Amino acid sequence: MANINGTITVLAPPDGYVVDLENPKTQYVVESYTVVAVEMTFCFLFLLQRLYTKIVIMKKFQLEDGVVIFAWFFCMGTQICGLLGLAHGAIGRHAWEISIEKYAFYSRIILAAPLLYAIGTAAAKISLALFYRRLNPNKVFQGFVWFTLFVCLAAYTAIFFSLLFACKPIAASWDPLLLALPTTVCLNRGGIYLAQAVIGIVTDVLLLALPVPTVLKLQMPNKQKLGLVGIFGVGSITIVTSIVRLIILLPSLTTADQTWVIGEGFLWIYVEANLLIMCCCLSTLRRFFKHFAPRLIGEYSSGSNSKSHERGFSRNHAQRTFGSGGAKRTLDTLMNTKNEDNGIPLSSFDDMDKSGGKIATKAKNMGRDSDSEEAILFERSVQVTYENRDDQSMSGGGPARGYEGTQSHQPKVWTERRAPHAH
């Protein structure tokens, strides 16, 4: 403690430093407000995009969507804590130019922000893991997904309670006067912050690596496949921010002027917290742009050709055997994963009524396309060529018993027009 012109401060100023309590030196104040204003806006827009896509376009609000909203609230709470510290002059200033009352406020901020951030970070990463569950039913892949989810949940739960009960009594975590008492015992909170940064890097790497093998095996053009890998690669930005934050954190552990160095640390927390939420919302971008601006994602075709291509027909319209190739794993715009047999689900040829050369083919009920809500009429034509052999008896001077001749018929065309479902 030091008494500077009647003001009690936690630290005494270094020799030769002129203390100015009215106009103290500051750092990263303007930068912090700018980053928060820009990134919070983008983060909120990304979240609105995800919710609009899932609720309005897809009409599916799933568990991971609720978890993302939960994560957003806590990440916003972390940033609000930092902004309050800046507004009250408790962050980004030297400790010897902050009164003991402001330092007590700083202590509360520095306790609340990491607790909120641990919850928000864990929720964001759990949301990604929940989404990954639907990418691939392979048991090995599912095992890695659940392992990553468990690591995120367990690690950040441990961080949360370690920070909450770092001091005995607990009030010493936010009351600097209690820290001076000989009976107060505190853990090395700097080490906990260091562990939190390392855990963030490890879990980011796990979440980045998980979907790549599945995306590379998708049955889609290489251009779209690279685009999907790029979307997941955006998540690597959070790895960079975690590493930068760790580099900044290391020297701050050995300095007593915490209120000064924490300004830069909070700056990178603002960046990382918003990027976490935006990365969680990237998975719906393709569906969103497919609905509003399909050309931006390479959806140039229209009409029946486009619909046929989406169901597995090649662009050159090469002939295919119905049901050939087996079930293929597809990723429906990174949101609905499904197994589907390429080809048109016709009734068997035994259902044909060959009398008179007519075809009575019944179209089986097909799953609704994800865009059926948009009232798009689509038409599918299947060309079926068959042979009809007349079986005549030998009686009456007719031809010999058996199949003597083959009567070829022109190809018939089976057409289905489906109207949009009424809502």
Tab-separated table of C-alpha atoms in Angstrom, residues 7-389:
chain	number	residue	atom	x	y	z
A	7	THR	CA	-4.928	8.693	-2.043
A	8	ILE	CA	-4.276	5.093	-1.000
A	9	THR	CA	-2.970	2.926	-3.817
A	10	VAL	CA	-1.974	-0.714	-3.972
A	11	LEU	CA	1.498	-0.011	-5.353
A	12	ALA	CA	3.979	2.806	-4.877
A	13	PRO	CA	5.163	4.448	-8.100
A	14	PRO	CA	8.679	3.697	-9.349
A	15	ASP	CA	11.402	6.206	-8.667
A	16	GLY	CA	11.183	9.279	-10.842
A	17	TYR	CA	7.619	8.615	-12.006
A	18	VAL	CA	5.313	11.634	-11.741
A	19	VAL	CA	1.883	10.458	-10.629
A	20	ASP	CA	-1.094	12.268	-12.132
A	21	LEU	CA	-4.303	10.908	-10.626
A	22	GLU	CA	-6.446	13.362	-12.581
A	23	ASN	CA	-5.023	12.473	-15.996
A	24	PRO	CA	-3.312	9.093	-15.659
A	25	LYS	CA	-1.631	7.264	-18.505
A	26	THR	CA	-3.840	4.742	-20.294
A	27	GLN	CA	-3.413	2.103	-22.971
A	28	TYR	CA	-5.671	0.043	-25.257
A	29	VAL	CA	-8.722	2.102	-24.340
A	30	VAL	CA	-9.660	3.402	-27.805
A	31	GLU	CA	-8.601	0.095	-29.407
A	32	SER	CA	-10.799	-1.863	-27.022
A	33	TYR	CA	-13.911	0.229	-27.660
A	34	THR	CA	-13.349	-0.008	-31.431
A	35	VAL	CA	-12.840	-3.777	-31.456
A	36	VAL	CA	-15.843	-4.375	-29.223
A	37	ALA	CA	-18.127	-2.148	-31.317
A	38	VAL	CA	-17.153	-3.805	-34.607
A	39	GLU	CA	-16.931	-7.415	-33.448
A	40	MET	CA	-20.024	-7.346	-31.264
A	41	THR	CA	-22.008	-6.092	-34.265
A	42	PHE	CA	-20.671	-8.823	-36.572
A	43	CYS	CA	-21.151	-11.441	-33.890
A	44	PHE	CA	-24.780	-10.450	-33.378
A	45	LEU	CA	-25.435	-10.482	-37.128
A	46	PHE	CA	-23.920	-13.954	-37.434
A	47	LEU	CA	-26.097	-15.160	-34.587
A	48	LEU	CA	-29.224	-13.669	-36.181
A	49	GLN	CA	-28.284	-15.361	-39.455
A	50	ARG	CA	-28.024	-18.733	-37.742
A	51	LEU	CA	-31.314	-18.352	-35.899
A	52	TYR	CA	-33.139	-17.134	-39.016
A	53	THR	CA	-31.774	-20.032	-41.051
A	54	LYS	CA	-32.647	-22.664	-38.473
A	55	ILE	CA	-36.039	-21.306	-37.381
A	56	VAL	CA	-37.467	-19.686	-40.529
A	57	ILE	CA	-35.786	-21.463	-43.451
A	58	MET	CA	-35.143	-24.919	-42.026
A	59	LYS	CA	-37.806	-24.847	-39.305
A	60	LYS	CA	-35.488	-26.803	-37.019
A	61	PHE	CA	-34.356	-25.414	-33.689
A	62	GLN	CA	-31.954	-27.961	-32.251
A	63	LEU	CA	-30.041	-28.427	-29.024
A	64	GLU	CA	-26.836	-26.844	-30.308
A	65	ASP	CA	-28.750	-23.696	-31.283
A	66	GLY	CA	-29.870	-23.163	-27.719
A	67	VAL	CA	-26.327	-23.806	-26.500
A	68	VAL	CA	-24.986	-21.165	-28.908
A	69	ILE	CA	-27.404	-18.576	-27.530
A	70	PHE	CA	-26.297	-19.550	-24.018
A	71	ALA	CA	-22.637	-19.139	-25.048
A	72	TRP	CA	-23.350	-15.752	-26.624
A	73	PHE	CA	-24.861	-14.372	-23.409
A	74	PHE	CA	-21.818	-15.363	-21.354
A	75	CYS	CA	-19.295	-14.165	-23.939
A	76	MET	CA	-21.106	-10.831	-24.050
A	77	GLY	CA	-21.036	-10.748	-20.252
A	78	THR	CA	-17.257	-11.207	-20.312
A	79	GLN	CA	-16.825	-8.265	-22.652
A	80	ILE	CA	-19.193	-6.087	-20.645
A	81	CYS	CA	-17.030	-6.738	-17.590
A	82	GLY	CA	-13.987	-5.501	-19.478
A	83	LEU	CA	-15.824	-2.416	-20.725
A	84	LEU	CA	-16.979	-1.591	-17.204
A	85	GLY	CA	-13.391	-1.820	-16.033
A	86	LEU	CA	-12.345	0.620	-18.752
A	87	ALA	CA	-15.214	2.994	-18.018
A	88	HIS	CA	-14.392	3.096	-14.276
A	89	GLY	CA	-10.694	3.603	-14.914
A	90	ALA	CA	-9.730	0.270	-13.349
A	91	ILE	CA	-8.199	-1.351	-16.466
A	92	GLY	CA	-5.494	0.004	-18.713
A	93	ARG	CA	-3.956	2.207	-15.998
A	94	HIS	CA	-0.963	1.829	-13.714
A	95	ALA	CA	-1.785	0.407	-10.288
A	96	TRP	CA	-0.137	3.391	-8.552
A	97	GLU	CA	-2.535	5.734	-10.343
A	98	ILE	CA	-5.635	3.844	-9.201
A	99	SER	CA	-7.216	4.360	-5.798
A	100	ILE	CA	-7.786	1.390	-3.531
A	101	GLU	CA	-11.522	1.628	-4.240
A	102	LYS	CA	-10.951	1.355	-7.973
A	103	TYR	CA	-8.538	-1.499	-7.429
A	104	ALA	CA	-11.251	-3.328	-5.471
A	105	PHE	CA	-13.542	-2.840	-8.479
A	106	TYR	CA	-10.786	-4.203	-10.711
A	107	SER	CA	-10.517	-7.265	-8.466
A	108	ARG	CA	-14.222	-7.975	-8.910
A	109	ILE	CA	-13.935	-7.550	-12.663
A	110	ILE	CA	-10.926	-9.845	-12.874
A	111	LEU	CA	-12.817	-12.508	-10.944
A	112	ALA	CA	-16.146	-12.267	-12.785
A	113	ALA	CA	-14.776	-12.021	-16.341
A	114	PRO	CA	-12.791	-15.307	-16.334
A	115	LEU	CA	-15.699	-17.142	-14.698
A	116	LEU	CA	-18.132	-15.919	-17.366
A	117	TYR	CA	-15.610	-16.575	-20.107
A	118	ALA	CA	-15.032	-20.154	-18.961
A	119	ILE	CA	-18.771	-20.855	-19.216
A	120	GLY	CA	-19.155	-19.070	-22.554
A	121	THR	CA	-16.130	-20.763	-24.114
A	122	ALA	CA	-17.197	-24.208	-22.928
A	123	ALA	CA	-20.745	-23.686	-24.253
A	124	ALA	CA	-19.515	-22.525	-27.674
A	125	LYS	CA	-17.218	-25.519	-28.073
A	126	ILE	CA	-19.847	-27.946	-26.821
A	127	SER	CA	-22.238	-26.523	-29.420
A	128	LEU	CA	-19.715	-27.294	-32.158
A	129	ALA	CA	-19.235	-30.818	-30.825
A	130	LEU	CA	-23.011	-31.364	-30.790
A	131	PHE	CA	-23.152	-30.262	-34.412
A	132	TYR	CA	-20.293	-32.594	-35.362
A	133	ARG	CA	-22.297	-35.568	-34.082
A	134	ARG	CA	-24.425	-35.463	-37.226
A	135	LEU	CA	-21.567	-35.303	-39.704
A	136	ASN	CA	-20.637	-38.960	-39.647
A	137	PRO	CA	-22.206	-42.005	-37.960
A	138	ASN	CA	-18.874	-43.831	-37.862
A	139	LYS	CA	-18.295	-45.142	-34.339
A	140	VAL	CA	-14.659	-43.991	-34.254
A	141	PHE	CA	-15.653	-40.487	-35.323
A	142	GLN	CA	-18.493	-40.422	-32.809
A	143	GLY	CA	-16.064	-41.529	-30.106
A	144	PHE	CA	-13.719	-38.632	-30.892
A	145	VAL	CA	-16.631	-36.196	-30.865
A	146	TRP	CA	-17.831	-37.321	-27.440
A	147	PHE	CA	-14.253	-37.340	-26.145
A	148	THR	CA	-13.774	-33.737	-27.279
A	149	LEU	CA	-17.099	-32.735	-25.749
A	150	PHE	CA	-16.140	-34.359	-22.446
A	151	VAL	CA	-12.705	-32.663	-22.447
A	152	CYS	CA	-14.299	-29.242	-23.001
A	153	LEU	CA	-16.905	-29.752	-20.302
A	154	ALA	CA	-14.534	-31.231	-17.711
A	155	ALA	CA	-11.645	-28.827	-18.313
A	156	TYR	CA	-13.667	-25.636	-18.156
A	157	THR	CA	-15.653	-26.867	-15.169
A	158	ALA	CA	-12.364	-27.408	-13.347
A	159	ILE	CA	-11.184	-23.932	-14.383
A	160	PHE	CA	-14.429	-22.358	-13.162
A	161	PHE	CA	-14.302	-23.817	-9.656
A	162	SER	CA	-10.539	-23.306	-9.366
A	163	LEU	CA	-10.997	-19.596	-9.970
A	164	LEU	CA	-14.078	-19.320	-7.776
A	165	PHE	CA	-12.398	-20.932	-4.760
A	166	ALA	CA	-8.872	-19.701	-5.420
A	167	CYS	CA	-8.709	-17.836	-2.116
A	168	LYS	CA	-9.622	-18.632	1.450
A	169	PRO	CA	-11.677	-16.737	2.486
A	170	ILE	CA	-13.405	-16.442	-0.888
A	171	ALA	CA	-13.909	-12.707	-0.378
A	172	ALA	CA	-10.162	-12.229	-0.669
A	173	SER	CA	-10.566	-12.784	-4.417
A	174	TRP	CA	-12.239	-9.389	-4.752
A	175	ASP	CA	-11.197	-7.528	-1.588
A	176	PRO	CA	-7.566	-6.383	-1.773
A	177	LEU	CA	-7.563	-5.464	1.925
A	178	LEU	CA	-8.080	-9.114	2.857
A	179	LEU	CA	-5.056	-10.098	0.800
A	180	ALA	CA	-2.844	-8.253	3.263
A	181	LEU	CA	-4.011	-10.416	6.169
A	182	PRO	CA	-1.633	-13.219	7.207
A	183	THR	CA	-4.522	-15.689	7.470
A	184	THR	CA	-5.470	-15.314	3.798
A	185	VAL	CA	-4.348	-18.137	1.535
A	186	CYS	CA	-4.681	-17.971	-2.258
A	187	LEU	CA	-3.763	-20.294	-5.071
A	188	ASN	CA	-1.585	-19.100	-7.894
A	189	ARG	CA	-4.334	-17.625	-10.037
A	190	GLY	CA	-1.833	-16.760	-12.718
A	191	GLY	CA	-1.212	-20.464	-13.178
A	192	ILE	CA	-4.964	-21.040	-13.521
A	193	TYR	CA	-5.181	-18.364	-16.217
A	194	LEU	CA	-2.252	-20.008	-17.951
A	195	ALA	CA	-3.981	-23.400	-17.811
A	196	GLN	CA	-7.162	-21.859	-19.210
A	197	ALA	CA	-5.256	-20.483	-22.215
A	198	VAL	CA	-3.534	-23.825	-22.881
A	199	ILE	CA	-6.837	-25.713	-22.628
A	200	GLY	CA	-8.350	-23.266	-25.098
A	201	ILE	CA	-5.602	-23.988	-27.637
A	202	VAL	CA	-5.855	-27.777	-27.229
A	203	THR	CA	-9.639	-27.876	-27.582
A	204	ASP	CA	-9.508	-25.512	-30.577
A	205	VAL	CA	-7.099	-27.891	-32.342
A	206	LEU	CA	-9.351	-30.870	-31.590
A	207	LEU	CA	-12.447	-29.118	-32.902
A	208	LEU	CA	-10.615	-27.933	-36.017
A	209	ALA	CA	-9.276	-31.381	-36.884
A	210	LEU	CA	-12.451	-33.392	-36.246
A	211	PRO	CA	-14.542	-32.558	-39.346
A	212	VAL	CA	-11.755	-32.421	-41.948
A	213	PRO	CA	-11.614	-36.185	-42.805
A	214	THR	CA	-15.395	-36.315	-43.153
A	215	VAL	CA	-15.532	-33.231	-45.402
A	216	LEU	CA	-12.797	-34.604	-47.682
A	217	LYS	CA	-14.847	-37.766	-48.297
A	218	LEU	CA	-18.002	-35.912	-49.339
A	219	GLN	CA	-19.499	-36.611	-52.770
A	220	MET	CA	-19.374	-33.058	-54.117
A	221	PRO	CA	-17.319	-30.931	-56.509
A	222	ASN	CA	-13.818	-30.124	-55.334
A	223	LYS	CA	-14.595	-26.402	-55.397
A	224	GLN	CA	-17.407	-26.804	-52.877
A	225	LYS	CA	-15.348	-29.250	-50.864
A	226	LEU	CA	-12.492	-26.749	-50.556
A	227	GLY	CA	-15.022	-24.124	-49.580
A	228	LEU	CA	-16.284	-26.286	-46.732
A	229	VAL	CA	-12.743	-26.956	-45.547
A	230	GLY	CA	-12.172	-23.211	-45.672
A	231	ILE	CA	-15.230	-22.590	-43.508
A	232	PHE	CA	-13.927	-24.976	-40.894
A	233	GLY	CA	-10.467	-23.467	-41.330
A	234	VAL	CA	-11.789	-20.108	-40.190
A	235	GLY	CA	-11.965	-21.703	-36.769
A	236	SER	CA	-8.179	-21.735	-36.735
A	237	ILE	CA	-8.314	-17.977	-36.089
A	238	THR	CA	-9.373	-18.729	-32.529
A	239	ILE	CA	-6.240	-20.836	-32.161
A	240	VAL	CA	-4.158	-17.831	-33.194
A	241	THR	CA	-5.921	-15.547	-30.720
A	242	SER	CA	-5.486	-18.114	-27.940
A	243	ILE	CA	-1.758	-18.346	-28.657
A	244	VAL	CA	-1.391	-14.565	-28.721
A	245	ARG	CA	-3.286	-14.278	-25.455
A	246	LEU	CA	-1.024	-16.921	-23.928
A	247	ILE	CA	2.097	-15.032	-25.066
A	248	ILE	CA	0.744	-11.843	-23.508
A	249	LEU	CA	-0.238	-13.649	-20.334
A	250	LEU	CA	3.189	-15.114	-19.582
A	251	PRO	CA	5.026	-11.837	-18.798
A	252	SER	CA	2.009	-10.469	-16.908
A	253	LEU	CA	2.340	-13.259	-14.348
A	254	THR	CA	5.569	-11.782	-13.044
A	255	THR	CA	4.537	-8.130	-12.817
A	256	ALA	CA	2.746	-6.430	-9.942
A	257	ASP	CA	1.246	-3.794	-12.216
A	258	GLN	CA	-1.642	-6.049	-13.252
A	259	THR	CA	-4.119	-3.285	-14.045
A	260	TRP	CA	-1.776	-1.960	-16.738
A	261	VAL	CA	-0.931	-5.180	-18.566
A	262	ILE	CA	-4.449	-6.614	-18.355
A	263	GLY	CA	-5.631	-4.059	-20.894
A	264	GLU	CA	-3.913	-5.890	-23.762
A	265	GLY	CA	-5.121	-9.228	-22.477
A	266	PHE	CA	-8.731	-8.049	-22.487
A	267	LEU	CA	-8.300	-6.704	-26.002
A	268	TRP	CA	-7.603	-10.209	-27.277
A	269	ILE	CA	-10.422	-11.636	-25.192
A	270	TYR	CA	-12.796	-9.284	-27.035
A	271	VAL	CA	-11.513	-10.638	-30.348
A	272	GLU	CA	-11.611	-14.282	-29.324
A	273	ALA	CA	-15.002	-14.235	-27.586
A	274	ASN	CA	-16.766	-12.882	-30.672
A	275	LEU	CA	-14.905	-15.178	-33.057
A	276	LEU	CA	-16.015	-18.191	-31.022
A	277	ILE	CA	-19.675	-17.348	-31.585
A	278	MET	CA	-19.135	-16.493	-35.247
A	279	CYS	CA	-17.393	-19.828	-35.841
A	280	CYS	CA	-20.396	-21.592	-34.326
A	281	CYS	CA	-22.629	-19.785	-36.827
A	282	LEU	CA	-20.587	-20.588	-39.948
A	283	SER	CA	-22.309	-23.931	-40.461
A	284	THR	CA	-25.557	-22.264	-41.595
A	285	LEU	CA	-23.998	-19.744	-43.978
A	286	ARG	CA	-24.279	-21.943	-47.064
A	287	ARG	CA	-27.954	-22.636	-46.466
A	288	PHE	CA	-28.527	-18.930	-45.789
A	289	PHE	CA	-26.860	-17.838	-49.044
A	290	LYS	CA	-28.519	-20.668	-50.960
A	291	HIS	CA	-31.825	-19.136	-49.926
A	292	PHE	CA	-30.999	-15.466	-50.598
A	293	ALA	CA	-27.982	-15.373	-52.965
A	294	PRO	CA	-27.361	-18.799	-54.521
A	295	ARG	CA	-24.880	-17.496	-57.091
A	296	LEU	CA	-22.440	-16.541	-54.349
A	297	ILE	CA	-21.973	-20.223	-53.513
A	298	GLY	CA	-21.964	-21.542	-57.073
A	299	GLU	CA	-25.655	-22.539	-57.315
A	300	TYR	CA	-26.031	-21.484	-60.960
A	301	SER	CA	-28.362	-24.189	-62.220
A	302	SER	CA	-32.099	-23.964	-61.903
A	303	GLY	CA	-35.219	-26.003	-62.590
A	304	SER	CA	-35.310	-29.744	-62.960
A	305	ASN	CA	-31.647	-30.081	-63.918
A	306	SER	CA	-30.596	-28.485	-60.680
A	307	LYS	CA	-32.937	-30.649	-58.647
A	308	SER	CA	-31.831	-33.758	-60.455
A	309	HIS	CA	-28.211	-32.945	-59.870
A	310	GLU	CA	-28.877	-32.460	-56.168
A	311	ARG	CA	-30.305	-35.966	-56.061
A	312	GLY	CA	-27.253	-37.587	-57.531
A	313	PHE	CA	-27.514	-37.215	-61.341
A	314	SER	CA	-24.269	-36.249	-63.023
A	315	ARG	CA	-24.035	-33.132	-65.107
A	316	ASN	CA	-23.512	-35.087	-68.313
A	317	HIS	CA	-26.771	-37.013	-67.695
A	318	ALA	CA	-25.034	-40.354	-68.029
A	319	GLN	CA	-27.255	-43.405	-67.665
A	320	ARG	CA	-27.201	-45.047	-64.268
A	321	THR	CA	-28.677	-48.237	-62.877
A	322	PHE	CA	-31.325	-47.623	-60.244
A	323	GLY	CA	-29.920	-48.297	-56.806
A	324	SER	CA	-26.338	-48.716	-58.035
A	325	GLY	CA	-23.429	-47.537	-55.982
A	326	GLY	CA	-25.040	-48.197	-52.609
A	327	ALA	CA	-25.801	-45.602	-49.972
A	328	LYS	CA	-23.536	-42.598	-50.040
A	329	ARG	CA	-22.872	-40.237	-47.203
A	330	THR	CA	-23.859	-36.694	-48.017
A	331	LEU	CA	-23.711	-33.483	-46.078
A	332	ASP	CA	-26.745	-31.363	-46.777
A	333	THR	CA	-25.393	-27.819	-46.701
A	334	LEU	CA	-23.545	-28.553	-43.480
A	335	MET	CA	-26.771	-28.838	-41.542
A	336	ASN	CA	-28.766	-31.999	-42.331
A	337	THR	CA	-26.748	-35.161	-42.610
A	338	LYS	CA	-28.439	-38.103	-44.224
A	339	ASN	CA	-27.891	-41.427	-45.974
A	340	GLU	CA	-29.583	-41.608	-49.318
A	341	ASP	CA	-29.573	-43.993	-52.235
A	342	ASN	CA	-28.947	-42.085	-55.415
A	343	GLY	CA	-31.553	-42.763	-58.076
A	344	ILE	CA	-35.275	-42.510	-58.398
A	345	PRO	CA	-37.282	-44.761	-56.065
A	346	LEU	CA	-39.511	-46.527	-58.556
A	347	SER	CA	-41.731	-49.501	-57.962
A	348	SER	CA	-40.296	-52.792	-59.162
A	349	PHE	CA	-40.793	-53.812	-62.763
A	350	ASP	CA	-43.195	-56.489	-61.550
A	351	ASP	CA	-45.662	-53.677	-60.886
A	352	MET	CA	-45.845	-52.873	-64.569
A	353	ASP	CA	-48.983	-53.775	-66.425
A	354	LYS	CA	-47.619	-55.114	-69.675
A	355	SER	CA	-50.971	-55.770	-71.308
A	356	GLY	CA	-51.220	-53.518	-74.271
A	357	GLY	CA	-47.688	-52.254	-73.735
A	358	LYS	CA	-48.704	-49.863	-70.981
A	359	ILE	CA	-46.663	-49.015	-67.921
A	360	ALA	CA	-48.397	-48.520	-64.616
A	361	THR	CA	-45.606	-47.334	-62.410
A	362	LYS	CA	-46.295	-45.947	-58.963
A	363	ALA	CA	-43.981	-43.277	-57.586
A	364	LYS	CA	-43.014	-43.932	-53.986
A	365	ASN	CA	-43.117	-41.120	-51.499
A	366	MET	CA	-39.833	-39.245	-51.498
A	367	GLY	CA	-38.433	-37.202	-48.676
A	368	ARG	CA	-39.158	-33.568	-48.897
A	369	ASP	CA	-36.436	-31.408	-50.211
A	370	SER	CA	-35.143	-28.841	-47.804
A	371	ASP	CA	-36.355	-26.069	-50.068
A	372	SER	CA	-39.909	-27.319	-50.514
A	373	GLU	CA	-41.114	-24.481	-48.305
A	374	GLU	CA	-40.204	-22.108	-51.115
A	375	ALA	CA	-43.060	-23.405	-53.308
A	376	ILE	CA	-40.817	-24.696	-56.088
A	377	LEU	CA	-42.479	-27.010	-58.597
A	378	PHE	CA	-40.181	-29.686	-59.852
A	379	GLU	CA	-40.521	-32.302	-62.558
A	380	ARG	CA	-38.612	-35.554	-62.863
A	381	SER	CA	-38.592	-37.789	-65.963
A	382	VAL	CA	-37.364	-41.364	-66.022
A	383	GLN	CA	-36.930	-43.182	-69.297
A	384	VAL	CA	-37.753	-46.893	-69.017
A	385	THR	CA	-37.101	-49.249	-71.940
A	386	TYR	CA	-38.455	-52.781	-71.765
A	387	GLU	CA	-39.262	-55.688	-74.034
A	388	ASN	CA	-42.655	-57.351	-74.365
A	389	ARG	CA	-42.680	-60.935	-75.651
